[in-house]
């Protein structure tokens, strides 16, 4: 299959000389036609910047990018005819118009004949279960239904390439699952379209993507199918450790010899911190446990676990998404 | 871009503009809202003139007509320019749809011009109602002698003036749209500043000849000056220069404004893409 989306040494910087931020640093990826390709990384990793360049919203500082062989800088008009973009957590249209009116407006911007526009809007609303809100003002919809409408707007033009930027951000589990399944169905069976998805949800990347690129600080660190990426970690011991404190700074465990990386998730409601620790030898877990006990922390459980995509990230960066985001904000 | 694509974009933009303008209230509330502001502006200026005339005990019908026409037609200008200036802010920050319109195969320029056309229709209605109510109140109720012969209006000349003026003010709105794409901080102030300058130097309530020489230089560079002069020639047949020169200068300044607007907007779109401003979220 030919490369359908390709970037070659793509760079993008923001800010002026003294405070120059590299959002993308020599990014080279290629996506095949019909593939669901994921960009996985924490907030601020450069995912949205890459999508903005590929959808012609932003110019790169250096490098080249092609969508269906069209140069995104020089042939932006041709790119726009075959793509659509759906972003999570944003208003999908004019709040003052009804859902049906919004879909009609966008269908006309894409030049759909009236009959096709009406039929397709109706079908998308039915498929995504919000037909009952067709005449409701968009502003009155809940977040979940707004996002369904956003996806319908994105699919209305029947794009060859669909860009999804954190499409399930802030959605409940069921709605997120429904949208994910619908996109998979659209890409694999109905349209056979190509999808570029950015996400920081592991499960989303795992469930949806044929291949995933892991991005951090604007650099692609690894790129392969989720299975292959995780397979590389099969022999690396990983444990979930539950500690009954959310107040303490756990960075002291980094000093334990043999630790490859760790991530932490603090649950404010239960007062429990979940540590995910990757080590080079199983015996290191006991040492970590004793360090935690020395720090007067109660260790609730230590369980070895199967690798996830976040572990791939931890293996590459040494930290989890949340720590990387905190570091970026600092 | 194909003609049918352009027409479809413009048609949808007009429809959308109408919906966005009117959908928020019931028709009566909307009509009152649309009437009150321009009419209040006209009445304020009219009553100031009227009170001043009463104090000095001299009322000039000709001057009053000058003010009435100037104010009413200035409202037309302001409504077009303001609606276009606010459009970018609304679509980008409030509705968050600007990027989706930009990413569609339709042209953002034709979309903006379609929305402008909606603004022109609204402004025309506003102008007719303001002028009508102004005459009704000042002439019909207060009995002021306003020397306007409604049957003697030079309609072809007025139509030509309105056509040129509208093209000019839409272009001016297009400039402000371009500036608003580049910055997200001045959308409210910008149209206020521009209309204040036009109000002061454009011969809205007094002739530009009363301005100091530097002020007259500014006035002579503004298309509004020639637009209002030409309107007054058509309606009041007021002298003080000749009609053809005024129309010619209006055409010339309009042409310059159109040229500037195309340049500014192109530059703005390039900068917006370079700096990632098309979907920039504002932080208040």
Coordinates of C-alpha atoms in Angstrom, one line a residue:
Chain A
X1 CA 0.0 0.0 0.0
X2 CA 1.3 3.5 -0.8
X3 CA 2.0 6.0 1.9
X4 CA -1.1 8.2 2.3
X5 CA 0.1 10.6 4.8
X6 CA 3.8 11.3 5.1
X7 CA 6.0 13.8 7.0
X8 CA 9.7 14.2 6.4
X9 CA 11.8 15.8 9.1
X10 CA 9.0 18.0 10.1
X11 CA 9.8 20.7 12.6
X12 CA 7.7 23.4 14.2
X13 CA 8.9 25.9 16.8
X14 CA 6.9 28.5 18.7
X15 CA 8.0 31.6 20.4
X16 CA 11.0 33.9 19.9
X17 CA 14.7 33.2 20.0
X18 CA 15.1 33.3 23.8
X19 CA 12.0 31.3 24.6
X20 CA 12.0 29.0 21.6
X21 CA 9.8 25.9 22.1
X22 CA 10.3 22.9 19.8
X23 CA 6.8 21.5 19.4
X24 CA 7.9 19.1 16.6
X25 CA 11.5 18.0 16.2
X26 CA 12.4 16.2 13.0
X27 CA 9.2 14.2 12.8
X28 CA 9.1 11.6 10.1
X29 CA 6.1 9.3 9.9
X30 CA 4.2 7.5 7.1
X31 CA 0.6 6.3 7.2
X32 CA -0.8 3.7 4.8
X33 CA -4.1 4.1 3.0
X34 CA -6.9 2.6 5.1
X35 CA -4.8 2.5 8.2
X36 CA -5.9 3.8 11.7
X37 CA -2.7 5.4 12.9
X38 CA -2.4 6.7 16.5
X39 CA -0.2 9.4 17.9
X40 CA 0.1 8.6 21.6
X41 CA 1.7 11.0 24.1
X42 CA 1.1 13.2 27.0
X43 CA -0.4 16.7 26.7
X44 CA 2.1 19.1 25.2
X45 CA 3.9 16.3 23.4
X46 CA 3.2 17.8 19.9
X47 CA 0.3 15.7 18.8
X48 CA -2.1 18.6 18.0
X49 CA 0.7 20.6 16.3
X50 CA 1.2 17.7 13.9
X51 CA -2.5 17.4 13.2
X52 CA -2.7 21.2 12.7
X53 CA 0.1 21.1 10.1
X54 CA -1.4 18.1 8.3
X55 CA -4.9 19.7 8.1
X56 CA -3.3 22.9 6.7
X57 CA -4.2 25.0 9.8
X58 CA -0.6 25.7 10.6
X59 CA 2.6 26.0 8.6
X60 CA 5.7 24.0 9.5
X61 CA 8.9 25.8 10.4
X62 CA 10.9 23.2 8.4
X63 CA 10.5 19.9 6.7
X64 CA 7.8 18.5 4.4
X65 CA 4.3 17.0 4.8
X66 CA 2.1 15.3 2.3
X67 CA -1.5 14.2 2.4
X68 CA -2.5 11.9 -0.5
X69 CA 0.6 13.1 -2.3
X70 CA -0.5 16.8 -1.9
X71 CA 2.0 19.1 -0.3
X72 CA 0.2 20.6 2.8
X73 CA 1.9 23.9 2.3
X74 CA 1.7 24.4 -1.4
X75 CA -1.5 22.5 -2.2
X76 CA -3.6 23.2 0.8
X77 CA -6.7 23.7 -1.2
X78 CA -6.5 20.1 -2.6
X79 CA -5.8 18.7 0.8
X80 CA -8.9 20.3 2.3
X81 CA -11.1 18.6 -0.3
X82 CA -10.3 15.2 1.0
X83 CA -9.9 15.6 4.7
X84 CA -12.0 16.4 7.8
X85 CA -11.1 17.1 11.4
X86 CA -12.9 16.3 14.6
X87 CA -11.5 17.7 17.8
X88 CA -12.5 16.7 21.3
X89 CA -13.8 19.1 23.9
X90 CA -14.8 21.8 21.6
X91 CA -18.1 23.3 20.3
X92 CA -19.1 21.4 17.2
X93 CA -21.1 24.2 15.6
X94 CA -23.3 27.2 16.1
X95 CA -25.0 26.9 19.4
X96 CA -27.9 29.1 18.2
X97 CA -28.7 26.7 15.4
X98 CA -30.4 23.3 15.7
X99 CA -28.3 20.1 15.2
X100 CA -30.0 19.6 11.8
X101 CA -29.3 23.1 10.7
X102 CA -25.7 22.9 11.7
X103 CA -25.2 19.7 9.7
X104 CA -26.9 21.3 6.8
X105 CA -24.7 24.3 6.9
X106 CA -21.5 22.3 6.9
X107 CA -22.8 19.9 4.2
X108 CA -23.2 22.9 2.0
X109 CA -19.7 24.2 2.6
X110 CA -18.6 20.8 1.3
X111 CA -20.8 21.2 -1.7
X112 CA -23.0 18.1 -1.1
X113 CA -26.2 18.0 -3.2
X114 CA -29.3 18.6 -1.1
X115 CA -30.6 15.0 -1.3
X116 CA -27.2 13.5 -0.4
X117 CA -26.8 16.0 2.5
X118 CA -30.2 15.3 4.0
X119 CA -29.9 11.5 3.6
X120 CA -26.3 11.4 5.0
X121 CA -27.2 13.7 8.0
X122 CA -30.2 11.6 8.8
X123 CA -28.1 8.4 8.7
X124 CA -25.3 9.7 10.8
X125 CA -27.7 11.0 13.4
X126 CA -29.4 7.6 13.5
X127 CA -26.1 5.7 13.6
X128 CA -24.7 7.8 16.4
X129 CA -28.0 7.7 18.3
X130 CA -28.9 11.4 18.4
X131 CA -31.6 11.5 15.9
X132 CA -34.1 12.6 18.6
X133 CA -32.1 15.8 19.0
X134 CA -32.2 16.8 15.3
X135 CA -34.3 19.9 16.0
X136 CA -32.7 20.8 19.3
X137 CA -30.4 23.8 19.6
X138 CA -26.9 22.6 19.6
X139 CA -26.1 24.6 22.7
X140 CA -28.7 22.5 24.7
X141 CA -26.9 19.2 24.0
X142 CA -24.8 17.5 26.7
X143 CA -21.0 17.1 26.1
X144 CA -21.5 13.5 24.9
X145 CA -24.1 14.5 22.3
X146 CA -22.1 17.5 21.2
X147 CA -19.2 15.1 20.5
X148 CA -21.5 12.8 18.6
X149 CA -22.5 15.8 16.5
X150 CA -18.9 16.7 16.0
X151 CA -18.1 13.3 14.7
X152 CA -21.2 13.4 12.4
X153 CA -20.0 16.8 11.1
X154 CA -16.6 15.3 10.4
X155 CA -18.0 12.3 8.5
X156 CA -20.6 14.3 6.6
X157 CA -18.2 15.2 3.8
X158 CA -17.2 11.5 3.5
X159 CA -13.5 12.3 3.9
X160 CA -10.7 10.1 2.5
X161 CA -8.7 11.0 5.6
X162 CA -10.2 11.7 9.0
X163 CA -8.1 13.5 11.6
X164 CA -9.3 12.9 15.2
X165 CA -7.7 15.1 17.8
X166 CA -8.5 13.6 21.2
X167 CA -12.0 12.7 20.1
X168 CA -13.1 11.2 23.4
X169 CA -11.8 13.9 25.7
X170 CA -14.0 14.3 28.7
X171 CA -16.6 11.8 27.6
X172 CA -18.1 9.1 29.7
X173 CA -16.9 5.5 29.2
X174 CA -19.9 4.3 27.2
X175 CA -20.0 7.3 24.8
X176 CA -16.3 7.1 24.3
X177 CA -16.6 3.4 23.5
X178 CA -19.5 4.0 21.1
X179 CA -17.6 6.7 19.2
X180 CA -14.5 4.5 19.0
X181 CA -16.4 1.6 17.6
X182 CA -18.2 3.8 15.1
X183 CA -14.9 5.1 13.8
X184 CA -13.4 1.7 13.5
X185 CA -16.4 0.5 11.7
X186 CA -16.3 3.5 9.3
X187 CA -12.6 3.1 8.6
X188 CA -12.5 -0.7 8.3
X189 CA -15.8 -1.6 6.7
X190 CA -17.9 1.2 5.5
X191 CA -15.6 3.8 3.9
X192 CA -12.2 2.2 4.1
X193 CA -10.9 5.6 5.1
X194 CA -7.6 6.5 6.7
X195 CA -7.6 7.8 10.2
X196 CA -5.0 9.7 12.1
X197 CA -5.9 9.8 15.8
X198 CA -4.2 11.7 18.6
X199 CA -4.9 10.5 22.1
X200 CA -3.4 10.2 25.5
X201 CA -5.7 7.4 26.4
X202 CA -3.8 4.0 26.2
X203 CA -7.0 2.0 25.8
X204 CA -8.1 4.1 22.9
X205 CA -4.8 3.7 21.0
X206 CA -4.7 0.0 21.9
X207 CA -8.3 -0.6 20.8
X208 CA -8.4 1.4 17.6
X209 CA -5.0 1.7 16.0
X210 CA -3.2 -0.5 13.5
X211 CA 0.0 1.3 14.4
X212 CA 0.9 3.7 17.1
X213 CA 3.7 6.3 17.2
X214 CA 4.8 7.4 20.7
X215 CA 5.6 11.0 20.8
X216 CA 7.3 13.0 23.6
X217 CA 8.6 16.6 23.5
X218 CA 8.0 16.7 19.8
X219 CA 10.0 13.6 18.9
X220 CA 8.7 10.3 17.7
X221 CA 10.2 7.7 20.1
X222 CA 8.8 4.5 18.7
X223 CA 6.4 3.5 16.0
X224 CA 4.8 0.1 15.5
X225 CA 1.6 -1.9 16.1
X226 CA 0.5 -1.9 19.8
X227 CA 1.1 -5.6 19.9
X228 CA 4.7 -5.4 18.8
X229 CA 5.4 -2.4 21.0
X230 CA 4.1 -4.3 24.0
X231 CA 5.8 -7.5 23.0
X232 CA 9.2 -5.9 23.4
X233 CA 8.4 -5.5 27.1
X234 CA 7.2 -9.1 27.7
X235 CA 10.4 -9.9 29.5
X236 CA 10.6 -6.7 31.5
X237 CA 9.1 -7.1 35.0
X238 CA 6.3 -4.5 35.7
X239 CA 4.3 -4.2 38.9
X240 CA 1.4 -2.2 40.2
X241 CA 2.0 -1.1 43.7
X242 CA -0.7 0.5 45.9
X243 CA 0.4 2.9 48.6
X244 CA -2.0 4.5 51.1
X245 CA -0.8 8.0 50.7
X246 CA -1.4 10.7 48.1
X247 CA 0.7 13.4 49.9
X248 CA 4.2 12.2 49.4
X249 CA 6.7 12.8 46.6
X250 CA 7.6 9.4 45.2
X251 CA 10.6 10.5 43.3
X252 CA 12.9 8.9 45.9
X253 CA 12.2 5.5 44.4
X254 CA 14.0 6.6 41.2
X255 CA 17.3 6.1 43.2
X256 CA 16.6 2.4 43.7
X257 CA 19.1 0.5 41.6
X258 CA 17.5 -1.5 38.7
X259 CA 14.5 0.7 38.3
X260 CA 13.8 1.6 34.6
X261 CA 10.9 4.0 35.2
X262 CA 7.6 4.5 37.0
X263 CA 4.4 6.4 36.9
X264 CA 2.0 7.4 39.6
X265 CA -1.7 8.0 39.7
X266 CA -3.1 9.6 42.9
X267 CA -6.7 8.9 43.8
X268 CA -7.9 11.7 46.0
X269 CA -11.2 10.0 46.9
X270 CA -9.6 6.8 48.2
X271 CA -6.3 8.4 49.4
X272 CA -4.4 5.7 47.5
X273 CA -1.5 6.2 45.0
X274 CA -1.1 3.6 42.3
X275 CA 2.5 3.2 41.3
X276 CA 3.4 1.4 38.1
X277 CA 7.0 0.4 38.3
X278 CA 9.2 -1.1 35.6
X279 CA 12.5 -2.8 36.7
X280 CA 15.3 -4.8 35.2
X281 CA 15.0 -7.6 37.7
X282 CA 12.1 -8.9 39.8
X283 CA 14.1 -8.7 43.0
X284 CA 14.1 -4.9 42.7
X285 CA 10.3 -4.9 43.7
X286 CA 11.2 -6.1 47.2
X287 CA 13.7 -3.2 47.5
X288 CA 11.2 -0.7 46.4
X289 CA 8.7 -2.1 48.9
X290 CA 11.3 -1.7 51.7
X291 CA 12.1 1.9 50.7
X292 CA 8.4 2.7 50.8
X293 CA 8.1 1.1 54.2
X294 CA 11.2 3.0 55.4
X295 CA 9.4 6.2 54.3
X296 CA 6.6 5.2 56.7
X297 CA 4.2 4.4 53.9
X298 CA 1.7 1.6 54.0
X299 CA 2.1 -0.7 51.0
X300 CA -1.3 -2.2 50.3
X301 CA -0.4 -4.5 47.4
X302 CA 2.3 -5.4 44.9
X303 CA 1.1 -7.2 41.8
X304 CA 3.0 -8.0 38.6
X305 CA 1.1 -7.1 35.5
X306 CA 1.1 -7.3 31.7
X307 CA 2.7 -4.4 29.8
X308 CA 0.5 -1.6 28.4
X309 CA 1.3 1.2 25.9
X310 CA 2.0 3.5 28.9
X311 CA 4.7 1.0 29.9
X312 CA 6.2 1.4 26.4
X313 CA 6.2 5.1 27.1
X314 CA 7.8 4.7 30.6
X315 CA 10.4 2.4 29.0
X316 CA 11.3 5.1 26.5
X317 CA 11.1 8.2 28.7
X318 CA 11.5 6.9 32.3
X319 CA 8.2 8.5 33.4
X320 CA 4.5 8.1 32.9
X321 CA 2.2 10.6 31.1
X322 CA 1.2 12.5 34.2
X323 CA 4.8 13.0 35.3
X324 CA 5.8 14.1 31.8
X325 CA 2.9 16.6 31.8
X326 CA 3.8 18.0 35.2
X327 CA 7.4 18.3 34.1
X328 CA 6.3 20.1 30.9
X329 CA 4.1 22.5 32.9
X330 CA 6.9 23.2 35.4
Chain B
X1 CA -13.4 28.5 -7.7
X2 CA -16.5 27.5 -9.6
X3 CA -19.3 30.1 -9.7
X4 CA -21.8 27.6 -8.3
X5 CA -19.5 27.0 -5.3
X6 CA -19.2 30.7 -4.7
X7 CA -22.9 31.2 -4.9
X8 CA -23.6 28.3 -2.6
X9 CA -21.1 29.6 0.0
X10 CA -22.6 33.1 -0.2
X11 CA -26.1 31.8 0.1
X12 CA -25.3 29.7 3.1
X13 CA -23.4 32.5 4.8
X14 CA -26.4 34.9 4.3
X15 CA -28.8 32.2 5.7
X16 CA -26.4 31.6 8.6
X17 CA -26.0 35.4 9.3
X18 CA -29.8 35.8 9.4
X19 CA -30.2 32.8 11.7
X20 CA -27.4 33.9 14.0
X21 CA -28.8 37.5 14.1
X22 CA -32.4 36.6 14.7
X23 CA -32.5 33.3 16.4
X24 CA -31.8 34.5 19.9
X25 CA -35.0 36.3 20.5
X26 CA -38.6 36.4 19.4
X27 CA -39.3 38.6 16.3
X28 CA -40.8 41.5 18.3
X29 CA -37.8 41.7 20.7
X30 CA -35.4 41.4 17.8
X31 CA -37.2 44.2 15.8
X32 CA -37.1 46.5 18.9
X33 CA -33.5 45.8 19.5
X34 CA -32.6 46.4 16.0
X35 CA -34.4 49.7 15.9
X36 CA -33.6 51.2 19.3
X37 CA -29.9 51.6 19.0
X38 CA -29.7 53.5 15.6
X39 CA -32.8 55.5 16.4
X40 CA -31.4 56.5 19.8
X41 CA -28.2 57.7 18.1
X42 CA -30.2 59.8 15.6
X43 CA -32.5 61.2 18.2
X44 CA -29.6 62.2 20.4
X45 CA -27.9 64.2 17.7
X46 CA -31.3 65.6 16.5
X47 CA -32.4 66.8 19.9
X48 CA -29.0 68.3 20.7
X49 CA -29.3 70.3 17.5
X50 CA -33.0 71.2 18.3
X51 CA -32.2 72.3 21.9
X52 CA -29.2 74.3 20.7
X53 CA -31.4 76.0 18.1
X54 CA -34.0 76.8 20.7
X55 CA -31.4 78.5 22.9
X56 CA -30.1 80.8 20.2
X57 CA -33.6 81.0 18.7
X58 CA -32.4 80.2 15.2
X59 CA -33.3 77.0 13.5
X60 CA -31.8 76.1 10.1
X61 CA -33.8 73.4 8.3
X62 CA -31.0 72.9 5.9
X63 CA -28.5 72.2 8.6
X64 CA -30.9 69.9 10.3
X65 CA -31.5 68.0 7.1
X66 CA -27.7 67.8 6.7
X67 CA -27.4 66.2 10.2
X68 CA -30.4 63.9 9.7
X69 CA -29.1 62.5 6.5
X70 CA -25.5 62.3 7.8
X71 CA -26.5 60.4 10.9
X72 CA -28.9 58.0 9.3
X73 CA -26.5 57.0 6.6
X74 CA -23.6 56.8 9.0
X75 CA -25.5 54.2 10.9
X76 CA -25.6 52.2 7.7
X77 CA -21.8 52.3 7.5
X78 CA -21.3 51.4 11.1
X79 CA -23.6 48.4 11.0
X80 CA -21.8 46.9 8.0
X81 CA -18.3 47.5 9.4
X82 CA -19.1 46.4 12.9
X83 CA -20.9 43.2 11.8
X84 CA -17.9 42.2 9.7
X85 CA -15.4 43.1 12.4
X86 CA -17.2 41.0 15.0
X87 CA -17.7 38.0 12.7
X88 CA -14.2 36.6 13.1
X89 CA -14.3 36.9 16.9
X90 CA -17.7 35.2 17.1
X91 CA -16.8 32.4 14.7
X92 CA -13.4 31.7 16.2
X93 CA -13.7 32.3 20.0
X94 CA -17.5 32.1 20.6
X95 CA -18.8 29.4 18.3
X96 CA -15.3 27.8 17.6
X97 CA -16.2 27.0 14.0
X98 CA -13.8 29.3 12.1
X99 CA -11.3 26.5 11.6
X100 CA -14.0 24.1 10.2
X101 CA -15.1 26.8 7.7
X102 CA -11.5 27.4 6.8
X103 CA -10.8 23.7 6.4
X104 CA -13.8 23.2 4.1
X105 CA -13.3 23.5 0.3
X106 CA -15.4 26.7 0.3
X107 CA -13.5 30.0 0.4
X108 CA -13.4 31.9 3.7
X109 CA -13.5 35.1 1.7
X110 CA -16.8 34.3 0.1
X111 CA -18.1 33.2 3.4
X112 CA -17.2 36.5 4.9
X113 CA -18.7 38.4 2.0
X114 CA -21.9 36.4 2.3
X115 CA -22.1 37.3 6.0
X116 CA -21.4 40.9 4.9
X117 CA -24.3 40.7 2.5
X118 CA -26.6 39.8 5.4
X119 CA -25.1 42.8 7.3
X120 CA -25.9 45.0 4.3
X121 CA -29.6 43.9 4.3
X122 CA -29.9 44.5 8.0
X123 CA -28.2 47.9 7.7
X124 CA -30.5 48.9 4.9
X125 CA -33.5 48.0 6.9
X126 CA -32.1 49.9 9.8
X127 CA -31.4 52.9 7.6
X128 CA -34.9 53.1 6.2
X129 CA -36.5 52.7 9.6
X130 CA -34.2 55.2 11.3
X131 CA -34.7 57.8 8.6
X132 CA -38.4 57.2 8.5
X133 CA -38.9 57.5 12.3
X134 CA -36.5 60.4 12.4
X135 CA -38.6 62.4 9.9
X136 CA -41.8 61.3 11.6
X137 CA -40.6 62.5 15.0
X138 CA -38.9 65.7 14.0
X139 CA -41.1 66.8 11.2
X140 CA -44.4 65.0 11.9
X141 CA -44.5 65.4 15.7
X142 CA -42.3 68.3 16.5
X143 CA -43.2 70.2 13.3
X144 CA -39.6 71.1 12.3
X145 CA -39.3 72.3 8.7
X146 CA -37.0 69.8 7.1
X147 CA -36.4 70.6 3.4
X148 CA -36.4 67.1 2.0
X149 CA -38.5 66.6 -1.2
X150 CA -38.9 62.9 -1.1
X151 CA -40.3 62.9 -4.7
X152 CA -37.3 64.9 -5.9
X153 CA -34.6 62.5 -4.9
X154 CA -32.2 61.6 -7.7
X155 CA -32.7 57.9 -7.4
X156 CA -30.2 56.7 -10.1
X157 CA -27.5 58.8 -8.5
X158 CA -28.4 57.6 -5.0
X159 CA -28.4 54.0 -6.2
X160 CA -24.9 54.4 -7.7
X161 CA -23.7 56.1 -4.5
X162 CA -25.1 53.4 -2.4
X163 CA -23.5 50.7 -4.6
X164 CA -20.1 52.3 -4.4
X165 CA -20.4 53.1 -0.7
X166 CA -21.5 49.6 0.1
X167 CA -18.6 48.1 -1.8
X168 CA -16.3 50.5 0.1
X169 CA -17.7 49.7 3.6
X170 CA -17.7 46.0 3.0
X171 CA -14.0 46.3 2.0
X172 CA -13.4 48.3 5.1
X173 CA -15.1 45.5 7.1
X174 CA -12.9 43.0 5.3
X175 CA -9.8 44.9 6.4
X176 CA -11.1 44.7 10.0
X177 CA -11.8 41.0 9.6
X178 CA -8.2 40.5 8.5
X179 CA -6.9 42.5 11.5
X180 CA -9.1 40.5 13.8
X181 CA -7.7 37.3 12.5
X182 CA -4.2 38.5 13.4
X183 CA -5.1 39.7 16.8
X184 CA -7.7 38.5 19.3
X185 CA -7.5 41.5 21.7
X186 CA -9.0 44.4 19.8
X187 CA -12.2 43.1 18.2
X188 CA -14.5 45.3 20.2
X189 CA -12.3 48.4 20.2
X190 CA -11.2 48.3 16.6
X191 CA -14.6 48.9 15.1
X192 CA -15.4 51.5 17.7
X193 CA -12.1 53.4 17.0
X194 CA -12.6 53.2 13.2
X195 CA -16.2 54.4 13.4
X196 CA -15.2 57.2 15.8
X197 CA -12.6 58.5 13.3
X198 CA -15.0 58.2 10.4
X199 CA -17.7 60.1 12.5
X200 CA -15.3 62.9 13.4
X201 CA -13.7 63.4 10.0
X202 CA -16.2 62.0 7.6
X203 CA -18.6 65.0 7.5
X204 CA -21.4 63.2 9.4
X205 CA -22.8 66.1 11.5
X206 CA -20.8 69.1 10.2
X207 CA -19.0 69.9 6.9
X208 CA -15.3 68.9 6.8
X209 CA -14.5 72.5 5.9
X210 CA -15.0 73.4 9.6
X211 CA -12.1 71.2 10.6
X212 CA -8.5 72.5 10.9
X213 CA -6.4 72.0 7.8
X214 CA -4.8 68.7 9.1
X215 CA -8.3 67.5 9.9
X216 CA -9.4 68.4 6.4
X217 CA -6.5 66.4 4.9
X218 CA -7.7 63.3 6.8
X219 CA -11.3 64.0 5.8
X220 CA -10.2 64.3 2.1
X221 CA -8.7 60.8 2.2
X222 CA -11.8 59.1 3.6
X223 CA -14.3 57.6 1.3
X224 CA -17.0 58.3 3.9
X225 CA -16.7 62.0 3.2
X226 CA -17.5 61.5 -0.5
X227 CA -20.2 58.9 0.2
X228 CA -22.1 61.3 2.5
X229 CA -21.5 64.2 0.1
X230 CA -22.9 62.2 -2.8
X231 CA -25.9 61.0 -0.7
X232 CA -26.7 64.6 0.3
X233 CA -26.4 65.7 -3.4
X234 CA -28.9 63.0 -4.4
X235 CA -31.4 63.7 -1.6
X236 CA -31.0 67.3 -0.7
X237 CA -29.4 68.6 -3.9
X238 CA -27.1 70.6 -1.6
X239 CA -24.3 72.4 -3.3
X240 CA -20.8 73.0 -2.1
X241 CA -18.9 71.2 -4.9
X242 CA -20.1 69.2 -7.8
X243 CA -21.7 65.8 -7.8
X244 CA -19.6 64.3 -10.4
X245 CA -16.3 65.1 -8.6
X246 CA -17.7 63.7 -5.4
X247 CA -18.8 60.5 -7.2
X248 CA -15.4 60.2 -8.9
X249 CA -13.5 60.6 -5.6
X250 CA -15.8 58.1 -4.0
X251 CA -15.0 55.6 -6.8
X252 CA -11.3 56.3 -6.4
X253 CA -11.2 56.0 -2.6
X254 CA -13.4 52.9 -2.9
X255 CA -10.9 51.3 -5.4
X256 CA -8.0 52.1 -3.0
X257 CA -10.0 50.6 0.0
X258 CA -10.8 47.4 -2.0
X259 CA -7.1 47.1 -3.0
X260 CA -5.9 47.6 0.6
X261 CA -8.5 45.1 1.9
X262 CA -7.4 42.3 -0.4
X263 CA -3.8 42.9 0.6
X264 CA -4.5 43.0 4.3
X265 CA -6.6 39.9 4.3
X266 CA -4.1 37.9 2.3
X267 CA -1.4 38.9 4.6
X268 CA -3.6 38.2 7.6
X269 CA -4.4 34.7 6.4
X270 CA -0.7 33.9 5.7
X271 CA 0.2 35.2 9.2
X272 CA -2.7 33.2 10.7
X273 CA -1.5 30.0 9.2
X274 CA 2.1 30.7 10.1
X275 CA 1.4 31.5 13.7
X276 CA -1.5 29.1 14.2
X277 CA -4.2 31.8 14.8
X278 CA -7.1 30.3 12.8
X279 CA -8.2 28.3 15.8
X280 CA -6.6 30.3 18.5
X281 CA -8.6 30.2 21.7
X282 CA -8.7 33.4 23.7
X283 CA -7.8 33.6 27.3
X284 CA -9.7 36.2 29.4

